[in-house]
Amino acid sequence: MDKKIITSGILLIFIIGISPVQAFSSDRLAVDLLENGDAYITFEYTLNIAEQVAVYLKIADPNAELKKALEDMFHHTVTVDEVTNNSARFRVEKFSNITEINGSVVMKTPEISFTMAEKALQKYWFAPLVQADYSAEIATITYPDGYVEEFFDTNKIPATSRVLS
């Protein structure tokens, strides 16, 4: 086996052993709704050193897990739009339901729960070693007309609706 991989694995185990218990934390979730019902969902998060090493070594892939969790939650096509070291942006097709009532356009969004992300973490061997915080410090839903709903320190965003102007 490659010495670099073995050394990296030992380093990862050491870092996990000395890391604080708090690990992955959800910083911000932004849902930007499009007029056609699609949405861009941007998820900003913080990884500790051990998790950064795990991602670097491809032991864990938070963005792939988030994509899968979104597909499981909404049952629609999800594409990865952009990925950085601490964020991922996804496009979810047909995220919101659009109806016309008495000449007005009503847009409804589904509930968003972060419990799917927690279940995804449990599949990894290091899951018992970390305590992740999935409660977004701030979550926003921005409608096509610019109206913004805000939610603070929550692990669930309720379903919302708005008559578009």
PDB file of C-alpha atoms in Angstrom:
ATOM      1  CA  MET A   1       0.000   0.000   0.000  1.00  0.00           C
ATOM      2  CA  ASP A   2       1.221   3.508  -0.764  1.00  0.00           C
ATOM      3  CA  LYS A   3       3.102   5.096   2.166  1.00  0.00           C
ATOM      4  CA  LYS A   4       1.357   8.404   1.529  1.00  0.00           C
ATOM      5  CA  ILE A   5      -2.087   6.825   2.004  1.00  0.00           C
ATOM      6  CA  ILE A   6      -0.997   4.976   5.162  1.00  0.00           C
ATOM      7  CA  THR A   7       0.579   8.126   6.601  1.00  0.00           C
ATOM      8  CA  SER A   8      -2.520  10.161   5.747  1.00  0.00           C
ATOM      9  CA  GLY A   9      -4.779   7.559   7.383  1.00  0.00           C
ATOM     10  CA  ILE A  10      -2.702   7.574  10.566  1.00  0.00           C
ATOM     11  CA  LEU A  11      -2.754  11.377  10.546  1.00  0.00           C
ATOM     12  CA  LEU A  12      -6.540  11.360  10.120  1.00  0.00           C
ATOM     13  CA  ILE A  13      -7.003   8.990  13.078  1.00  0.00           C
ATOM     14  CA  PHE A  14      -4.662  11.142  15.183  1.00  0.00           C
ATOM     15  CA  ILE A  15      -6.482  14.350  14.258  1.00  0.00           C
ATOM     16  CA  ILE A  16      -9.854  12.804  15.045  1.00  0.00           C
ATOM     17  CA  GLY A  17      -8.465  11.715  18.406  1.00  0.00           C
ATOM     18  CA  ILE A  18      -7.348  15.225  19.370  1.00  0.00           C
ATOM     19  CA  SER A  19     -10.138  17.174  17.676  1.00  0.00           C
ATOM     20  CA  PRO A  20     -12.916  18.788  19.607  1.00  0.00           C
ATOM     21  CA  VAL A  21     -16.092  16.738  19.760  1.00  0.00           C
ATOM     22  CA  GLN A  22     -18.022  19.335  17.751  1.00  0.00           C
ATOM     23  CA  ALA A  23     -17.417  18.698  14.089  1.00  0.00           C
ATOM     24  CA  PHE A  24     -19.453  19.557  11.031  1.00  0.00           C
ATOM     25  CA  SER A  25     -21.603  22.617  11.542  1.00  0.00           C
ATOM     26  CA  SER A  26     -24.253  24.080   9.296  1.00  0.00           C
ATOM     27  CA  ASP A  27     -23.737  27.816   8.919  1.00  0.00           C
ATOM     28  CA  ARG A  28     -26.234  29.021   6.312  1.00  0.00           C
ATOM     29  CA  LEU A  29     -28.853  27.625   3.993  1.00  0.00           C
ATOM     30  CA  ALA A  30     -30.191  29.808   1.197  1.00  0.00           C
ATOM     31  CA  VAL A  31     -33.051  28.769  -1.062  1.00  0.00           C
ATOM     32  CA  ASP A  32     -33.419  31.007  -4.107  1.00  0.00           C
ATOM     33  CA  LEU A  33     -36.673  30.278  -5.911  1.00  0.00           C
ATOM     34  CA  LEU A  34     -36.936  30.697  -9.672  1.00  0.00           C
ATOM     35  CA  GLU A  35     -40.105  31.717 -11.511  1.00  0.00           C
ATOM     36  CA  ASN A  36     -40.420  28.274 -13.115  1.00  0.00           C
ATOM     37  CA  GLY A  37     -40.510  26.501  -9.717  1.00  0.00           C
ATOM     38  CA  ASP A  38     -36.876  25.359  -9.705  1.00  0.00           C
ATOM     39  CA  ALA A  39     -34.605  26.487  -6.880  1.00  0.00           C
ATOM     40  CA  TYR A  40     -30.950  27.016  -6.154  1.00  0.00           C
ATOM     41  CA  ILE A  41     -30.082  25.730  -2.702  1.00  0.00           C
ATOM     42  CA  THR A  42     -26.794  26.953  -1.278  1.00  0.00           C
ATOM     43  CA  PHE A  43     -25.512  25.219   1.801  1.00  0.00           C
ATOM     44  CA  GLU A  44     -22.576  26.754   3.693  1.00  0.00           C
ATOM     45  CA  TYR A  45     -20.868  24.647   6.342  1.00  0.00           C
ATOM     46  CA  THR A  46     -17.744  24.393   8.469  1.00  0.00           C
ATOM     47  CA  LEU A  47     -15.600  21.278   8.652  1.00  0.00           C
ATOM     48  CA  ASN A  48     -13.038  20.625  11.362  1.00  0.00           C
ATOM     49  CA  ILE A  49      -9.485  19.557  10.462  1.00  0.00           C
ATOM     50  CA  ALA A  50     -10.277  15.821  10.570  1.00  0.00           C
ATOM     51  CA  GLU A  51     -13.238  16.239   8.241  1.00  0.00           C
ATOM     52  CA  GLN A  52     -11.188  18.363   5.854  1.00  0.00           C
ATOM     53  CA  VAL A  53      -8.604  15.558   5.731  1.00  0.00           C
ATOM     54  CA  ALA A  54     -11.369  12.980   5.190  1.00  0.00           C
ATOM     55  CA  VAL A  55     -12.730  15.002   2.273  1.00  0.00           C
ATOM     56  CA  TYR A  56      -9.225  15.483   0.847  1.00  0.00           C
ATOM     57  CA  LEU A  57      -8.565  11.737   1.033  1.00  0.00           C
ATOM     58  CA  LYS A  58     -12.006  11.077  -0.462  1.00  0.00           C
ATOM     59  CA  ILE A  59     -13.082   9.113   2.618  1.00  0.00           C
ATOM     60  CA  ALA A  60     -16.117  11.369   2.888  1.00  0.00           C
ATOM     61  CA  ASP A  61     -17.862  13.517   0.299  1.00  0.00           C
ATOM     62  CA  PRO A  62     -20.325  15.896   1.986  1.00  0.00           C
ATOM     63  CA  ASN A  63     -21.462  17.387  -1.315  1.00  0.00           C
ATOM     64  CA  ALA A  64     -22.423  14.006  -2.797  1.00  0.00           C
ATOM     65  CA  GLU A  65     -24.247  13.157   0.423  1.00  0.00           C
ATOM     66  CA  LEU A  66     -26.096  16.482   0.379  1.00  0.00           C
ATOM     67  CA  LYS A  67     -27.105  15.926  -3.265  1.00  0.00           C
ATOM     68  CA  LYS A  68     -28.429  12.464  -2.442  1.00  0.00           C
ATOM     69  CA  ALA A  69     -30.268  13.756   0.640  1.00  0.00           C
ATOM     70  CA  LEU A  70     -31.941  16.493  -1.443  1.00  0.00           C
ATOM     71  CA  GLU A  71     -33.007  13.970  -4.095  1.00  0.00           C
ATOM     72  CA  ASP A  72     -34.409  11.649  -1.429  1.00  0.00           C
ATOM     73  CA  MET A  73     -36.225  14.503   0.290  1.00  0.00           C
ATOM     74  CA  PHE A  74     -37.786  16.209  -2.740  1.00  0.00           C
ATOM     75  CA  HIS A  75     -37.997  13.353  -5.282  1.00  0.00           C
ATOM     76  CA  HIS A  76     -36.809  15.645  -8.072  1.00  0.00           C
ATOM     77  CA  THR A  77     -33.649  15.930 -10.126  1.00  0.00           C
ATOM     78  CA  VAL A  78     -30.806  17.663  -8.284  1.00  0.00           C
ATOM     79  CA  THR A  79     -27.649  18.881  -9.995  1.00  0.00           C
ATOM     80  CA  VAL A  80     -24.498  20.157  -8.347  1.00  0.00           C
ATOM     81  CA  ASP A  81     -24.011  23.719  -9.574  1.00  0.00           C
ATOM     82  CA  GLU A  82     -20.946  24.840  -7.609  1.00  0.00           C
ATOM     83  CA  VAL A  83     -18.703  23.425  -4.871  1.00  0.00           C
ATOM     84  CA  THR A  84     -16.096  25.134  -2.677  1.00  0.00           C
ATOM     85  CA  ASN A  85     -14.233  24.023   0.457  1.00  0.00           C
ATOM     86  CA  ASN A  86     -17.079  25.170   2.692  1.00  0.00           C
ATOM     87  CA  SER A  87     -20.179  25.326   0.529  1.00  0.00           C
ATOM     88  CA  ALA A  88     -22.207  23.605  -2.130  1.00  0.00           C
ATOM     89  CA  ARG A  89     -24.849  24.980  -4.462  1.00  0.00           C
ATOM     90  CA  PHE A  90     -27.478  22.704  -5.965  1.00  0.00           C
ATOM     91  CA  ARG A  91     -30.267  23.222  -8.462  1.00  0.00           C
ATOM     92  CA  VAL A  92     -33.454  21.363  -7.574  1.00  0.00           C
ATOM     93  CA  GLU A  93     -35.959  21.000 -10.388  1.00  0.00           C
ATOM     94  CA  LYS A  94     -39.634  21.587  -9.593  1.00  0.00           C
ATOM     95  CA  PHE A  95     -38.792  22.504  -6.000  1.00  0.00           C
ATOM     96  CA  SER A  96     -41.831  24.723  -5.495  1.00  0.00           C
ATOM     97  CA  ASN A  97     -45.426  24.217  -6.514  1.00  0.00           C
ATOM     98  CA  ILE A  98     -46.901  27.025  -8.604  1.00  0.00           C
ATOM     99  CA  THR A  99     -50.659  27.495  -8.954  1.00  0.00           C
ATOM    100  CA  GLU A 100     -52.890  30.270 -10.187  1.00  0.00           C
ATOM    101  CA  ILE A 101     -55.774  31.272  -7.938  1.00  0.00           C
ATOM    102  CA  ASN A 102     -58.175  34.016  -9.057  1.00  0.00           C
ATOM    103  CA  GLY A 103     -55.553  35.494 -11.372  1.00  0.00           C
ATOM    104  CA  SER A 104     -52.806  35.484  -8.737  1.00  0.00           C
ATOM    105  CA  VAL A 105     -49.748  33.225  -8.843  1.00  0.00           C
ATOM    106  CA  VAL A 106     -49.168  31.303  -5.606  1.00  0.00           C
ATOM    107  CA  MET A 107     -45.790  29.665  -4.962  1.00  0.00           C
ATOM    108  CA  LYS A 108     -45.539  26.994  -2.249  1.00  0.00           C
ATOM    109  CA  THR A 109     -42.326  25.458  -0.941  1.00  0.00           C
ATOM    110  CA  PRO A 110     -41.977  22.114   0.819  1.00  0.00           C
ATOM    111  CA  GLU A 111     -40.643  21.621   4.323  1.00  0.00           C
ATOM    112  CA  ILE A 112     -36.873  21.193   4.513  1.00  0.00           C
ATOM    113  CA  SER A 113     -35.505  18.971   7.276  1.00  0.00           C
ATOM    114  CA  PHE A 114     -31.855  18.326   8.023  1.00  0.00           C
ATOM    115  CA  THR A 115     -32.461  14.876   9.516  1.00  0.00           C
ATOM    116  CA  MET A 116     -31.569  13.319   6.129  1.00  0.00           C
ATOM    117  CA  ALA A 117     -28.048  14.745   6.456  1.00  0.00           C
ATOM    118  CA  GLU A 118     -27.735  13.231   9.909  1.00  0.00           C
ATOM    119  CA  LYS A 119     -28.741   9.815   8.557  1.00  0.00           C
ATOM    120  CA  ALA A 120     -26.172  10.147   5.760  1.00  0.00           C
ATOM    121  CA  LEU A 121     -23.388  10.781   8.302  1.00  0.00           C
ATOM    122  CA  GLN A 122     -24.238   7.598  10.186  1.00  0.00           C
ATOM    123  CA  LYS A 123     -23.019   5.526   7.204  1.00  0.00           C
ATOM    124  CA  TYR A 124     -19.394   6.534   7.788  1.00  0.00           C
ATOM    125  CA  TRP A 125     -17.025   4.626  10.050  1.00  0.00           C
ATOM    126  CA  PHE A 126     -16.084   7.812  11.919  1.00  0.00           C
ATOM    127  CA  ALA A 127     -19.702   8.786  12.705  1.00  0.00           C
ATOM    128  CA  PRO A 128     -19.463   7.762  16.403  1.00  0.00           C
ATOM    129  CA  LEU A 129     -16.438  10.058  16.759  1.00  0.00           C
ATOM    130  CA  VAL A 130     -18.145  13.278  15.692  1.00  0.00           C
ATOM    131  CA  GLN A 131     -21.065  15.306  16.889  1.00  0.00           C
ATOM    132  CA  ALA A 132     -22.422  17.267  13.958  1.00  0.00           C
ATOM    133  CA  ASP A 133     -24.631  20.329  14.266  1.00  0.00           C
ATOM    134  CA  TYR A 134     -27.183  20.420  11.442  1.00  0.00           C
ATOM    135  CA  SER A 135     -29.070  23.448  12.751  1.00  0.00           C
ATOM    136  CA  ALA A 136     -28.473  26.244  10.277  1.00  0.00           C
ATOM    137  CA  GLU A 137     -27.543  29.487  12.008  1.00  0.00           C
ATOM    138  CA  ILE A 138     -29.597  31.238   9.367  1.00  0.00           C
ATOM    139  CA  ALA A 139     -31.813  29.873   6.628  1.00  0.00           C
ATOM    140  CA  THR A 140     -33.472  32.026   3.989  1.00  0.00           C
ATOM    141  CA  ILE A 141     -36.024  31.486   1.263  1.00  0.00           C
ATOM    142  CA  THR A 142     -35.981  34.168  -1.420  1.00  0.00           C
ATOM    143  CA  TYR A 143     -38.975  34.363  -3.740  1.00  0.00           C
ATOM    144  CA  PRO A 144     -38.672  35.547  -7.359  1.00  0.00           C
ATOM    145  CA  ASP A 145     -40.244  38.907  -6.416  1.00  0.00           C
ATOM    146  CA  GLY A 146     -37.461  39.547  -3.865  1.00  0.00           C
ATOM    147  CA  TYR A 147     -39.445  38.720  -0.709  1.00  0.00           C
ATOM    148  CA  VAL A 148     -37.286  36.889   1.861  1.00  0.00           C
ATOM    149  CA  GLU A 149     -38.347  34.558   4.681  1.00  0.00           C
ATOM    150  CA  GLU A 150     -35.711  34.064   7.409  1.00  0.00           C
ATOM    151  CA  PHE A 151     -35.317  31.309   9.985  1.00  0.00           C
ATOM    152  CA  PHE A 152     -32.695  31.221  12.730  1.00  0.00           C
ATOM    153  CA  ASP A 153     -30.884  28.341  14.453  1.00  0.00           C
ATOM    154  CA  THR A 154     -33.207  25.685  13.105  1.00  0.00           C
ATOM    155  CA  ASN A 155     -32.880  22.137  11.806  1.00  0.00           C
ATOM    156  CA  LYS A 156     -36.180  22.367   9.923  1.00  0.00           C
ATOM    157  CA  ILE A 157     -37.688  24.978   7.646  1.00  0.00           C
ATOM    158  CA  PRO A 158     -41.474  24.820   7.451  1.00  0.00           C
ATOM    159  CA  ALA A 159     -43.394  24.758   4.200  1.00  0.00           C
ATOM    160  CA  THR A 160     -44.065  28.315   3.037  1.00  0.00           C
ATOM    161  CA  SER A 161     -46.304  29.982   0.486  1.00  0.00           C
ATOM    162  CA  ARG A 162     -46.551  33.403  -1.084  1.00  0.00           C
ATOM    163  CA  VAL A 163     -48.749  35.208  -3.543  1.00  0.00           C
ATOM    164  CA  LEU A 164     -46.286  36.671  -6.036  1.00  0.00           C
ATOM    165  CA  SER A 165     -46.670  40.297  -6.965  1.00  0.00           C
TER     166      SER A 165
END
